[in-house]
Amino acid sequence: MSSYPLPDEKGYFGQFGGKFVPETVMPALKELEEAYLEAKKDKDGFQKELRNYLRDYAGRPTSLYFAEELTKKLGGAKIYLKREDLAHTGAHKINNTLGQVLLARRMNKSRIIAETGAGQHGVATATAAAVLGLPCQIYMGEVDIQRQRLNVFRMELLGAKVIPVSSGSCTLKDAINEAIRDWVTNIRTTHYVLGSVVGPHPYPMMVRDFQSVIGKETREQILVKEKRLPHYLVACVGGGSNSMGLFYPFLADEVKLIGVEAGGLGLSSEKHGATLAKGNVGILHGSKSYLLQDKNGQVLSTHSLAAGLDYPGVGPEHSYLKETGRAKYYSVTDEEALEAFQMLSELEGIIPALESAHAIAYLKRLAPSLEKDKIIVVNLSGRGDKDVEQVAQVLKNKI
C-alpha cells in the first residue's frame, strides 16, 4: 500500500518494532528478510504456489456470511462473519504457516520449529510441515497443554513433536522463549515459524502480509454483497495476526477498526491480557511494543479463558495503530466471551473459538448503538471444537 509504507527499512512502525535480538540471530533475520522480499516479488513462482495451496489445500476463499439471527437478536447494524473457522485446520493460522514453510523450503531449511498457545498455530504449522515434507517441533506451555489436549494430539498425529515448557507461567510467552532458544542454537538448519505479528523484523510485516488475504477477500466479498465497504471491522487481539490480516487492506479507507483484547477477570483484577489498555512501551520477544510489565520492567503474568489471547505483548503495528488513533482497542471479560460463545452457537449454529468469542462479545455493545443501514464485519478467526471440553468444564463448575 503506497499510502502506508510501513514498516520502514529498519522494521519500525513509528517508534514500534525493530530488531532487539542477540547478535547471533541478526544474520538469520537478514537472510529471512531478503528471502521474503524476493519471494514477494516472485509472482510466477512462490506467490503462485502459495495461492494454489491456499485455494486447493486450505480451502480459500473462506465465506463472508450474513449473520441474520445474530443481527436480529442484537438489533442495529448488519453483522457479517468472515468465516476463517472454515479454513483447513479450523482457523486463520494456516494462511501464515503455509507461507512461512514454503519460504523455509525455498531457503533450503531442513527443520521447522514453532510455539503455540491455543494450539491452533501449532496444528497449522504441523499441517504445513507435513504437506511440504519437513520435520517439525512445537513448543507449548504445560498450562496450555492441559487445556488444549485435543490440539496436542492433533499435532502429534500430524507428525510433530510437542515439547512441554515448564518455566515461568507455562503459557505462550514461555513457549516463545524456548522456541527462540532453539532457533539460536540451530539457526543454520532451522526456520522458526512465528505465529503472530510479533517478534523482530521481518516477522510482523511478513505475518501481516500472509494474513492480509483475509482482508483482501473481505473487501471483494462485501462489495459483491452490499456494493459498499463496511463501516466497522472487529477482531480479537492477542498477538494480533487475525486482526492485522483483516485491517491491513482497509487502512487507507474510512472504515473504523476495532480490536478486542482479553479482559480476563476484569481490568482491575490484574488477571487479564489487555496489553493495549493497561500496558506501556517496552521490549519483548525481539521488538518494541506495548506490553504488560511492572515498574521494574518485569513482564507480568496474564490470564484469559482463551489460550490464544493469554499473552503479555502485542504486535508493534497494533501499537502504532493505537498511538495514531487509526484503530481503537477495547476488552471483554471471560464471562462476556463465554456468553458470546453460547450465543453464537445457539443463534447461528456456529461454535466459535474462545478467542473469536471475544470479538463476538463486543458486538453486544457496538451493534445496538448503530443504525440498521450500517455494516459490521467480524473476523471469526477460528472454530470452537478445541474449546468445547474446557467450556463444558467451566459451565459445569458454575452450576
CSV table of C-alpha atoms in Angstrom, one decimal:
chain,number,residue,atom,x,y,z
A,1,MET,CA,0.0,0.0,0.0
A,2,SER,CA,1.8,3.1,-1.3
A,3,SER,CA,-0.1,5.4,1.1
A,4,TYR,CA,1.1,3.3,4.1
A,5,PRO,CA,4.9,2.5,3.6
A,6,LEU,CA,5.4,0.7,6.9
A,7,PRO,CA,7.4,-0.8,8.4
A,8,ASP,CA,10.4,1.3,7.3
A,9,GLU,CA,13.6,-0.4,6.2
A,10,LYS,CA,14.7,-0.9,9.9
A,11,GLY,CA,11.4,-2.6,10.7
A,12,TYR,CA,9.7,0.2,12.6
A,13,PHE,CA,6.1,1.3,12.7
A,14,GLY,CA,6.7,4.8,14.1
A,15,GLN,CA,8.5,4.1,17.3
A,16,PHE,CA,7.4,0.4,17.5
A,17,GLY,CA,9.1,-2.7,16.1
A,18,GLY,CA,12.8,-3.1,15.3
A,19,LYS,CA,15.1,-6.0,16.0
A,20,PHE,CA,16.1,-6.4,19.6
A,21,VAL,CA,17.9,-9.8,19.5
A,22,PRO,CA,21.3,-11.3,20.2
A,23,GLU,CA,24.0,-10.8,17.5
A,24,THR,CA,23.8,-14.5,16.7
A,25,VAL,CA,20.3,-14.0,15.4
A,26,MET,CA,20.9,-11.0,13.2
A,27,PRO,CA,22.3,-12.9,10.2
A,28,ALA,CA,19.3,-15.2,10.2
A,29,LEU,CA,16.8,-12.3,10.3
A,30,LYS,CA,18.7,-10.6,7.4
A,31,GLU,CA,18.6,-13.9,5.4
A,32,LEU,CA,14.9,-14.2,6.2
A,33,GLU,CA,14.1,-10.7,5.2
A,34,GLU,CA,16.0,-10.9,1.9
A,35,ALA,CA,14.4,-14.3,1.1
A,36,TYR,CA,10.9,-13.0,1.9
A,37,LEU,CA,11.3,-9.8,-0.2
A,38,GLU,CA,12.5,-11.8,-3.1
A,39,ALA,CA,9.6,-14.3,-2.7
A,40,LYS,CA,7.1,-11.4,-2.5
A,41,LYS,CA,8.2,-10.3,-6.0
A,42,ASP,CA,8.2,-13.8,-7.4
A,43,LYS,CA,4.7,-13.7,-8.9
A,44,ASP,CA,5.0,-16.8,-11.1
A,45,GLY,CA,6.9,-18.9,-8.6
A,46,PHE,CA,6.4,-18.5,-4.9
A,47,GLN,CA,3.3,-16.4,-5.0
A,48,LYS,CA,1.6,-18.7,-7.5
A,49,GLU,CA,2.5,-21.8,-5.4
A,50,LEU,CA,1.2,-20.2,-2.2
A,51,ARG,CA,-2.1,-19.1,-3.9
A,52,ASN,CA,-2.5,-22.7,-5.2
A,53,TYR,CA,-2.0,-24.2,-1.7
A,54,LEU,CA,-4.4,-21.6,-0.1
A,55,ARG,CA,-7.1,-22.4,-2.7
A,56,ASP,CA,-6.8,-26.2,-3.2
A,57,TYR,CA,-5.4,-27.2,0.2
A,58,ALA,CA,-6.6,-24.6,2.7
A,59,GLY,CA,-10.0,-24.0,1.1
A,60,ARG,CA,-9.8,-20.3,0.3
A,61,PRO,CA,-11.6,-18.1,-0.2
A,62,THR,CA,-13.5,-18.5,3.1
A,63,SER,CA,-17.0,-17.3,3.0
A,64,LEU,CA,-18.4,-13.9,4.2
A,65,TYR,CA,-21.6,-14.9,6.0
A,66,PHE,CA,-24.5,-12.6,6.9
A,67,ALA,CA,-25.4,-13.5,10.5
A,68,GLU,CA,-29.1,-12.8,10.2
A,69,GLU,CA,-30.2,-14.2,13.6
A,70,LEU,CA,-27.4,-12.5,15.4
A,71,THR,CA,-28.3,-9.3,13.7
A,72,LYS,CA,-32.0,-9.6,14.8
A,73,LYS,CA,-31.0,-10.5,18.3
A,74,LEU,CA,-28.7,-7.6,18.9
A,75,GLY,CA,-30.6,-5.0,16.8
A,76,GLY,CA,-29.0,-2.2,14.9
A,77,ALA,CA,-26.2,-2.8,12.4
A,78,LYS,CA,-26.0,-5.7,9.9
A,79,ILE,CA,-23.4,-8.2,11.1
A,80,TYR,CA,-21.3,-10.3,8.7
A,81,LEU,CA,-18.8,-13.0,9.8
A,82,LYS,CA,-15.6,-13.7,7.9
A,83,ARG,CA,-15.5,-17.4,8.3
A,84,GLU,CA,-11.8,-18.2,9.0
A,85,ASP,CA,-13.2,-21.1,11.1
A,86,LEU,CA,-13.9,-22.8,7.7
A,87,ALA,CA,-10.2,-22.8,6.6
A,88,HIS,CA,-8.3,-26.1,6.8
A,89,THR,CA,-7.3,-26.8,10.5
A,90,GLY,CA,-10.1,-24.6,11.7
A,91,ALA,CA,-8.5,-21.1,12.0
A,92,HIS,CA,-6.7,-18.3,10.1
A,93,LYS,CA,-3.3,-19.7,11.2
A,94,ILE,CA,-2.9,-21.8,8.1
A,95,ASN,CA,-2.6,-18.7,5.9
A,96,ASN,CA,0.7,-17.8,7.6
A,97,THR,CA,2.1,-21.3,8.2
A,98,LEU,CA,1.8,-22.3,4.5
A,99,GLY,CA,3.5,-19.1,3.5
A,100,GLN,CA,6.4,-19.5,6.0
A,101,VAL,CA,7.0,-23.2,5.5
A,102,LEU,CA,7.1,-22.7,1.7
A,103,LEU,CA,9.6,-19.9,2.4
A,104,ALA,CA,11.6,-22.2,4.6
A,105,ARG,CA,11.8,-24.8,1.8
A,106,ARG,CA,12.8,-22.0,-0.6
A,107,MET,CA,15.6,-21.1,1.8
A,108,ASN,CA,16.8,-24.8,2.0
A,109,LYS,CA,16.0,-25.1,5.7
A,110,SER,CA,15.6,-28.7,6.8
A,111,ARG,CA,13.7,-28.3,10.1
A,112,ILE,CA,10.7,-26.3,11.3
A,113,ILE,CA,10.0,-25.1,14.9
A,114,ALA,CA,7.1,-23.1,16.3
A,115,GLU,CA,5.4,-22.1,19.5
A,116,THR,CA,1.7,-22.3,20.3
A,117,GLY,CA,-0.7,-21.2,22.9
A,118,ALA,CA,-4.2,-22.2,21.9
A,119,GLY,CA,-2.7,-24.9,19.8
A,120,GLN,CA,-4.2,-23.7,16.5
A,121,HIS,CA,-0.9,-22.2,15.3
A,122,GLY,CA,0.9,-25.5,16.4
A,123,VAL,CA,-1.6,-27.6,14.4
A,124,ALA,CA,-1.4,-25.3,11.4
A,125,THR,CA,2.5,-25.4,11.5
A,126,ALA,CA,2.5,-29.2,11.9
A,127,THR,CA,0.0,-29.4,9.0
A,128,ALA,CA,2.1,-27.2,6.7
A,129,ALA,CA,5.3,-29.1,7.6
A,130,ALA,CA,3.6,-32.4,6.9
A,131,VAL,CA,2.3,-31.4,3.5
A,132,LEU,CA,5.6,-29.8,2.5
A,133,GLY,CA,7.7,-32.7,3.9
A,134,LEU,CA,9.7,-31.1,6.7
A,135,PRO,CA,10.2,-32.3,10.3
A,136,CYS,CA,8.6,-30.1,13.0
A,137,GLN,CA,8.9,-29.4,16.7
A,138,ILE,CA,6.3,-27.4,18.6
A,139,TYR,CA,6.9,-25.7,22.0
A,140,MET,CA,3.9,-25.4,24.2
A,141,GLY,CA,3.4,-24.3,27.8
A,142,GLU,CA,2.3,-27.0,30.3
A,143,VAL,CA,-0.8,-25.0,31.3
A,144,ASP,CA,-1.8,-24.7,27.6
A,145,ILE,CA,-1.1,-28.4,27.1
A,146,GLN,CA,-3.6,-29.2,29.8
A,147,ARG,CA,-6.4,-27.0,28.5
A,148,GLN,CA,-5.8,-27.9,24.8
A,149,ARG,CA,-5.2,-31.6,24.9
A,150,LEU,CA,-7.1,-32.2,21.7
A,151,ASN,CA,-4.8,-29.9,19.8
A,152,VAL,CA,-1.7,-31.6,21.3
A,153,PHE,CA,-2.9,-34.9,20.0
A,154,ARG,CA,-3.7,-33.4,16.6
A,155,MET,CA,-0.1,-32.1,16.3
A,156,GLU,CA,1.3,-35.5,17.2
A,157,LEU,CA,-1.0,-37.2,14.8
A,158,LEU,CA,0.4,-34.8,12.1
A,159,GLY,CA,3.9,-36.0,12.9
A,160,ALA,CA,5.1,-33.1,15.0
A,161,LYS,CA,6.9,-33.4,18.3
A,162,VAL,CA,5.3,-31.4,21.1
A,163,ILE,CA,7.8,-30.1,23.7
A,164,PRO,CA,6.2,-29.1,27.1
A,165,VAL,CA,7.5,-25.8,28.6
A,166,SER,CA,7.5,-25.7,32.4
A,167,SER,CA,9.2,-22.4,33.0
A,168,GLY,CA,7.5,-19.1,34.0
A,169,SER,CA,3.7,-19.1,33.7
A,170,CYS,CA,3.9,-22.2,31.5
A,171,THR,CA,1.9,-20.4,28.7
A,172,LEU,CA,2.5,-18.7,25.3
A,173,LYS,CA,5.2,-16.2,26.5
A,174,ASP,CA,7.4,-19.0,27.9
A,175,ALA,CA,6.8,-21.2,24.8
A,176,ILE,CA,8.1,-18.4,22.6
A,177,ASN,CA,11.2,-18.0,24.9
A,178,GLU,CA,12.0,-21.7,24.4
A,179,ALA,CA,11.5,-21.6,20.7
A,180,ILE,CA,13.8,-18.6,20.3
A,181,ARG,CA,16.5,-20.5,22.3
A,182,ASP,CA,16.2,-23.5,20.0
A,183,TRP,CA,16.4,-21.2,16.9
A,184,VAL,CA,19.6,-19.5,18.2
A,185,THR,CA,21.1,-23.0,18.7
A,186,ASN,CA,20.1,-24.4,15.3
A,187,ILE,CA,20.0,-21.3,13.2
A,188,ARG,CA,21.6,-22.7,10.0
A,189,THR,CA,19.2,-25.6,9.5
A,190,THR,CA,16.1,-24.4,11.2
A,191,HIS,CA,13.3,-21.9,10.4
A,192,TYR,CA,11.2,-20.6,13.3
A,193,VAL,CA,7.5,-20.2,12.2
A,194,LEU,CA,6.4,-17.3,14.5
A,195,GLY,CA,2.6,-17.4,14.8
A,196,SER,CA,1.6,-13.8,15.1
A,197,VAL,CA,2.5,-10.2,14.1
A,198,VAL,CA,5.1,-10.1,16.9
A,199,GLY,CA,8.8,-10.6,17.3
A,200,PRO,CA,11.7,-8.9,15.5
A,201,HIS,CA,11.5,-7.6,11.9
A,202,PRO,CA,10.7,-9.0,9.4
A,203,TYR,CA,8.1,-11.2,11.3
A,204,PRO,CA,5.4,-8.6,12.0
A,205,MET,CA,5.5,-7.5,8.3
A,206,MET,CA,5.7,-11.0,6.9
A,207,VAL,CA,2.9,-12.5,9.0
A,208,ARG,CA,0.7,-9.5,8.3
A,209,ASP,CA,1.2,-9.9,4.6
A,210,PHE,CA,0.4,-13.6,4.7
A,211,GLN,CA,-2.7,-12.9,6.8
A,212,SER,CA,-3.9,-10.0,4.7
A,213,VAL,CA,-5.6,-12.5,2.3
A,214,ILE,CA,-8.4,-12.2,5.0
A,215,GLY,CA,-9.0,-8.5,4.4
A,216,LYS,CA,-8.5,-8.7,0.6
A,217,GLU,CA,-11.2,-11.4,0.3
A,218,THR,CA,-13.5,-9.5,2.7
A,219,ARG,CA,-13.2,-6.3,0.6
A,220,GLU,CA,-14.1,-8.2,-2.6
A,221,GLN,CA,-16.9,-10.2,-0.9
A,222,ILE,CA,-18.6,-7.2,0.8
A,223,LEU,CA,-18.6,-5.2,-2.4
A,224,VAL,CA,-20.4,-8.0,-4.2
A,225,LYS,CA,-22.9,-8.4,-1.3
A,226,GLU,CA,-23.5,-4.8,-0.3
A,227,LYS,CA,-22.0,-2.7,-3.1
A,228,ARG,CA,-20.1,-0.7,-0.4
A,229,LEU,CA,-17.4,-1.1,2.2
A,230,PRO,CA,-18.3,-2.0,5.8
A,231,HIS,CA,-18.4,0.8,8.5
A,232,TYR,CA,-16.7,-1.3,11.2
A,233,LEU,CA,-14.2,-4.2,11.2
A,234,VAL,CA,-14.0,-6.1,14.5
A,235,ALA,CA,-11.5,-8.8,15.5
A,236,CYS,CA,-9.9,-10.2,18.7
A,237,VAL,CA,-6.3,-9.3,19.5
A,238,GLY,CA,-3.7,-11.4,21.3
A,239,GLY,CA,-0.5,-11.0,19.4
A,240,GLY,CA,-2.8,-9.7,16.7
A,241,SER,CA,-2.4,-11.6,13.4
A,242,ASN,CA,-6.0,-12.3,12.6
A,243,SER,CA,-6.9,-8.6,13.2
A,244,MET,CA,-4.0,-7.2,11.2
A,245,GLY,CA,-4.9,-9.6,8.4
A,246,LEU,CA,-8.4,-8.1,8.4
A,247,PHE,CA,-7.4,-4.5,9.0
A,248,TYR,CA,-4.5,-4.0,6.7
A,249,PRO,CA,-6.2,-3.9,3.3
A,250,PHE,CA,-8.6,-1.3,4.7
A,251,LEU,CA,-6.1,1.1,6.3
A,252,ALA,CA,-6.5,3.7,3.6
A,253,ASP,CA,-10.3,3.6,3.8
A,254,GLU,CA,-12.8,5.3,6.1
A,255,VAL,CA,-13.6,2.1,7.9
A,256,LYS,CA,-13.5,2.0,11.7
A,257,LEU,CA,-11.1,-0.6,13.1
A,258,ILE,CA,-11.8,-2.3,16.5
A,259,GLY,CA,-9.5,-4.7,18.2
A,260,VAL,CA,-10.8,-6.7,21.2
A,261,GLU,CA,-8.4,-7.8,23.9
A,262,ALA,CA,-8.8,-10.3,26.8
A,263,GLY,CA,-10.3,-8.6,29.8
A,264,GLY,CA,-10.0,-11.8,31.8
A,265,LEU,CA,-11.4,-11.4,35.3
A,266,GLY,CA,-11.6,-7.6,34.8
A,267,LEU,CA,-9.0,-4.9,34.1
A,268,SER,CA,-8.7,-4.0,37.8
A,269,SER,CA,-8.0,-7.7,38.7
A,270,GLU,CA,-4.5,-7.9,37.2
A,271,LYS,CA,-5.8,-11.2,35.7
A,272,HIS,CA,-6.2,-10.2,32.1
A,273,GLY,CA,-4.4,-9.9,28.8
A,274,ALA,CA,-5.4,-6.4,27.8
A,275,THR,CA,-1.9,-5.1,26.7
A,276,LEU,CA,-3.1,-2.1,24.8
A,277,ALA,CA,-5.5,-1.0,27.6
A,278,LYS,CA,-3.2,-1.5,30.6
A,279,GLY,CA,0.4,-1.9,29.2
A,280,ASN,CA,3.2,0.5,28.4
A,281,VAL,CA,6.0,0.6,26.0
A,282,GLY,CA,8.8,-1.9,26.4
A,283,ILE,CA,10.7,-4.7,24.6
A,284,LEU,CA,9.5,-8.3,24.5
A,285,HIS,CA,10.5,-11.1,22.2
A,286,GLY,CA,12.7,-9.0,19.9
A,287,SER,CA,10.6,-5.9,19.3
A,288,LYS,CA,9.5,-2.7,20.9
A,289,SER,CA,5.8,-2.5,21.6
A,290,TYR,CA,3.2,-2.2,24.3
A,291,LEU,CA,3.5,-4.9,27.0
A,292,LEU,CA,2.3,-5.7,30.4
A,293,GLN,CA,5.2,-5.1,32.8
A,294,ASP,CA,5.8,-4.0,36.4
A,295,LYS,CA,7.6,-0.8,37.4
A,296,ASN,CA,10.9,-2.7,37.2
A,297,GLY,CA,10.3,-3.8,33.7
A,298,GLN,CA,9.5,-7.4,34.6
A,299,VAL,CA,6.9,-9.0,32.3
A,300,LEU,CA,3.6,-9.7,34.2
A,301,SER,CA,1.7,-12.9,34.1
A,302,THR,CA,-1.6,-12.7,32.1
A,303,HIS,CA,-4.9,-14.5,32.3
A,304,SER,CA,-7.6,-15.4,29.7
A,305,LEU,CA,-10.0,-18.2,29.3
A,306,ALA,CA,-8.8,-18.1,25.7
A,307,ALA,CA,-5.3,-19.6,25.5
A,308,GLY,CA,-4.5,-17.7,22.3
A,309,LEU,CA,-5.1,-14.3,24.0
A,310,ASP,CA,-3.1,-15.2,27.1
A,311,TYR,CA,-0.1,-13.1,26.1
A,312,PRO,CA,1.5,-10.0,27.7
A,313,GLY,CA,2.5,-8.3,24.5
A,314,VAL,CA,1.0,-7.3,21.2
A,315,GLY,CA,2.3,-6.7,17.6
A,316,PRO,CA,4.2,-3.4,17.0
A,317,GLU,CA,1.8,-2.4,14.2
A,318,HIS,CA,-1.1,-2.6,16.6
A,319,SER,CA,0.8,-0.4,19.0
A,320,TYR,CA,1.3,2.1,16.1
A,321,LEU,CA,-2.4,2.0,15.1
A,322,LYS,CA,-3.4,2.6,18.8
A,323,GLU,CA,-0.9,5.5,19.1
A,324,THR,CA,-2.1,7.2,15.9
A,325,GLY,CA,-5.8,6.6,16.6
A,326,ARG,CA,-6.3,4.6,13.4
A,327,ALA,CA,-7.7,1.7,15.4
A,328,LYS,CA,-9.5,1.5,18.7
A,329,TYR,CA,-8.9,-1.2,21.3
A,330,TYR,CA,-11.4,-2.5,23.9
A,331,SER,CA,-11.6,-5.5,26.2
A,332,VAL,CA,-14.2,-8.0,27.2
A,333,THR,CA,-14.1,-10.4,30.2
A,334,ASP,CA,-14.0,-14.1,30.3
A,335,GLU,CA,-17.7,-14.1,31.4
A,336,GLU,CA,-18.7,-11.9,28.4
A,337,ALA,CA,-16.7,-14.2,26.0
A,338,LEU,CA,-18.4,-17.3,27.5
A,339,GLU,CA,-21.8,-15.8,26.9
A,340,ALA,CA,-21.0,-14.9,23.3
A,341,PHE,CA,-19.6,-18.4,22.8
A,342,GLN,CA,-23.0,-19.8,23.7
A,343,MET,CA,-25.0,-17.1,21.9
A,344,LEU,CA,-23.4,-17.6,18.5
A,345,SER,CA,-23.7,-21.3,18.9
A,346,GLU,CA,-27.4,-21.1,19.6
A,347,LEU,CA,-28.3,-18.4,17.2
A,348,GLU,CA,-26.2,-19.3,14.1
A,349,GLY,CA,-25.2,-22.9,14.6
A,350,ILE,CA,-21.6,-21.8,14.6
A,351,ILE,CA,-19.4,-22.7,17.6
A,352,PRO,CA,-16.6,-20.0,17.7
A,353,ALA,CA,-13.2,-20.3,19.2
A,354,LEU,CA,-13.0,-18.6,22.6
A,355,GLU,CA,-10.6,-16.1,21.1
A,356,SER,CA,-13.1,-15.2,18.4
A,357,ALA,CA,-15.9,-15.1,21.0
A,358,HIS,CA,-14.2,-12.0,22.5
A,359,ALA,CA,-14.9,-10.2,19.2
A,360,ILE,CA,-18.5,-11.5,19.1
A,361,ALA,CA,-19.0,-10.3,22.7
A,362,TYR,CA,-18.0,-6.8,21.8
A,363,LEU,CA,-20.9,-6.7,19.2
A,364,LYS,CA,-23.4,-6.6,22.1
A,365,ARG,CA,-22.1,-3.1,22.9
A,366,LEU,CA,-21.5,-1.9,19.3
A,367,ALA,CA,-24.3,-3.2,17.1
A,368,PRO,CA,-27.3,-1.9,19.0
A,369,SER,CA,-25.8,1.6,19.1
A,370,LEU,CA,-25.7,1.8,15.2
A,371,GLU,CA,-28.4,2.4,12.6
A,372,LYS,CA,-29.7,-0.6,10.7
A,373,ASP,CA,-28.0,0.6,7.4
A,374,LYS,CA,-24.6,0.3,9.0
A,375,ILE,CA,-22.4,-2.8,8.3
A,376,ILE,CA,-20.1,-4.6,10.7
A,377,VAL,CA,-17.7,-7.4,9.6
A,378,VAL,CA,-16.3,-9.6,12.4
A,379,ASN,CA,-13.4,-11.9,11.9
A,380,LEU,CA,-14.5,-15.3,13.1
A,381,SER,CA,-10.8,-16.3,13.4
A,382,GLY,CA,-11.3,-19.9,14.5
A,383,ARG,CA,-13.8,-22.6,15.4
A,384,GLY,CA,-14.5,-23.7,18.9
A,385,ASP,CA,-14.0,-27.5,18.7
A,386,LYS,CA,-10.8,-27.1,20.6
A,387,ASP,CA,-12.6,-25.2,23.4
A,388,VAL,CA,-15.7,-27.3,23.9
A,389,GLU,CA,-14.2,-29.5,26.6
A,390,GLN,CA,-12.9,-26.5,28.5
A,391,VAL,CA,-16.2,-24.6,28.2
A,392,ALA,CA,-18.1,-27.7,29.4
A,393,GLN,CA,-15.9,-27.9,32.5
A,394,VAL,CA,-16.3,-24.1,33.2
A,395,LEU,CA,-20.1,-24.3,32.9
A,396,LYS,CA,-20.3,-27.4,35.0
A,397,ASN,CA,-18.3,-25.7,37.7
A,398,LYS,CA,-20.8,-22.7,37.6
A,399,ILE,CA,-23.8,-24.9,38.2
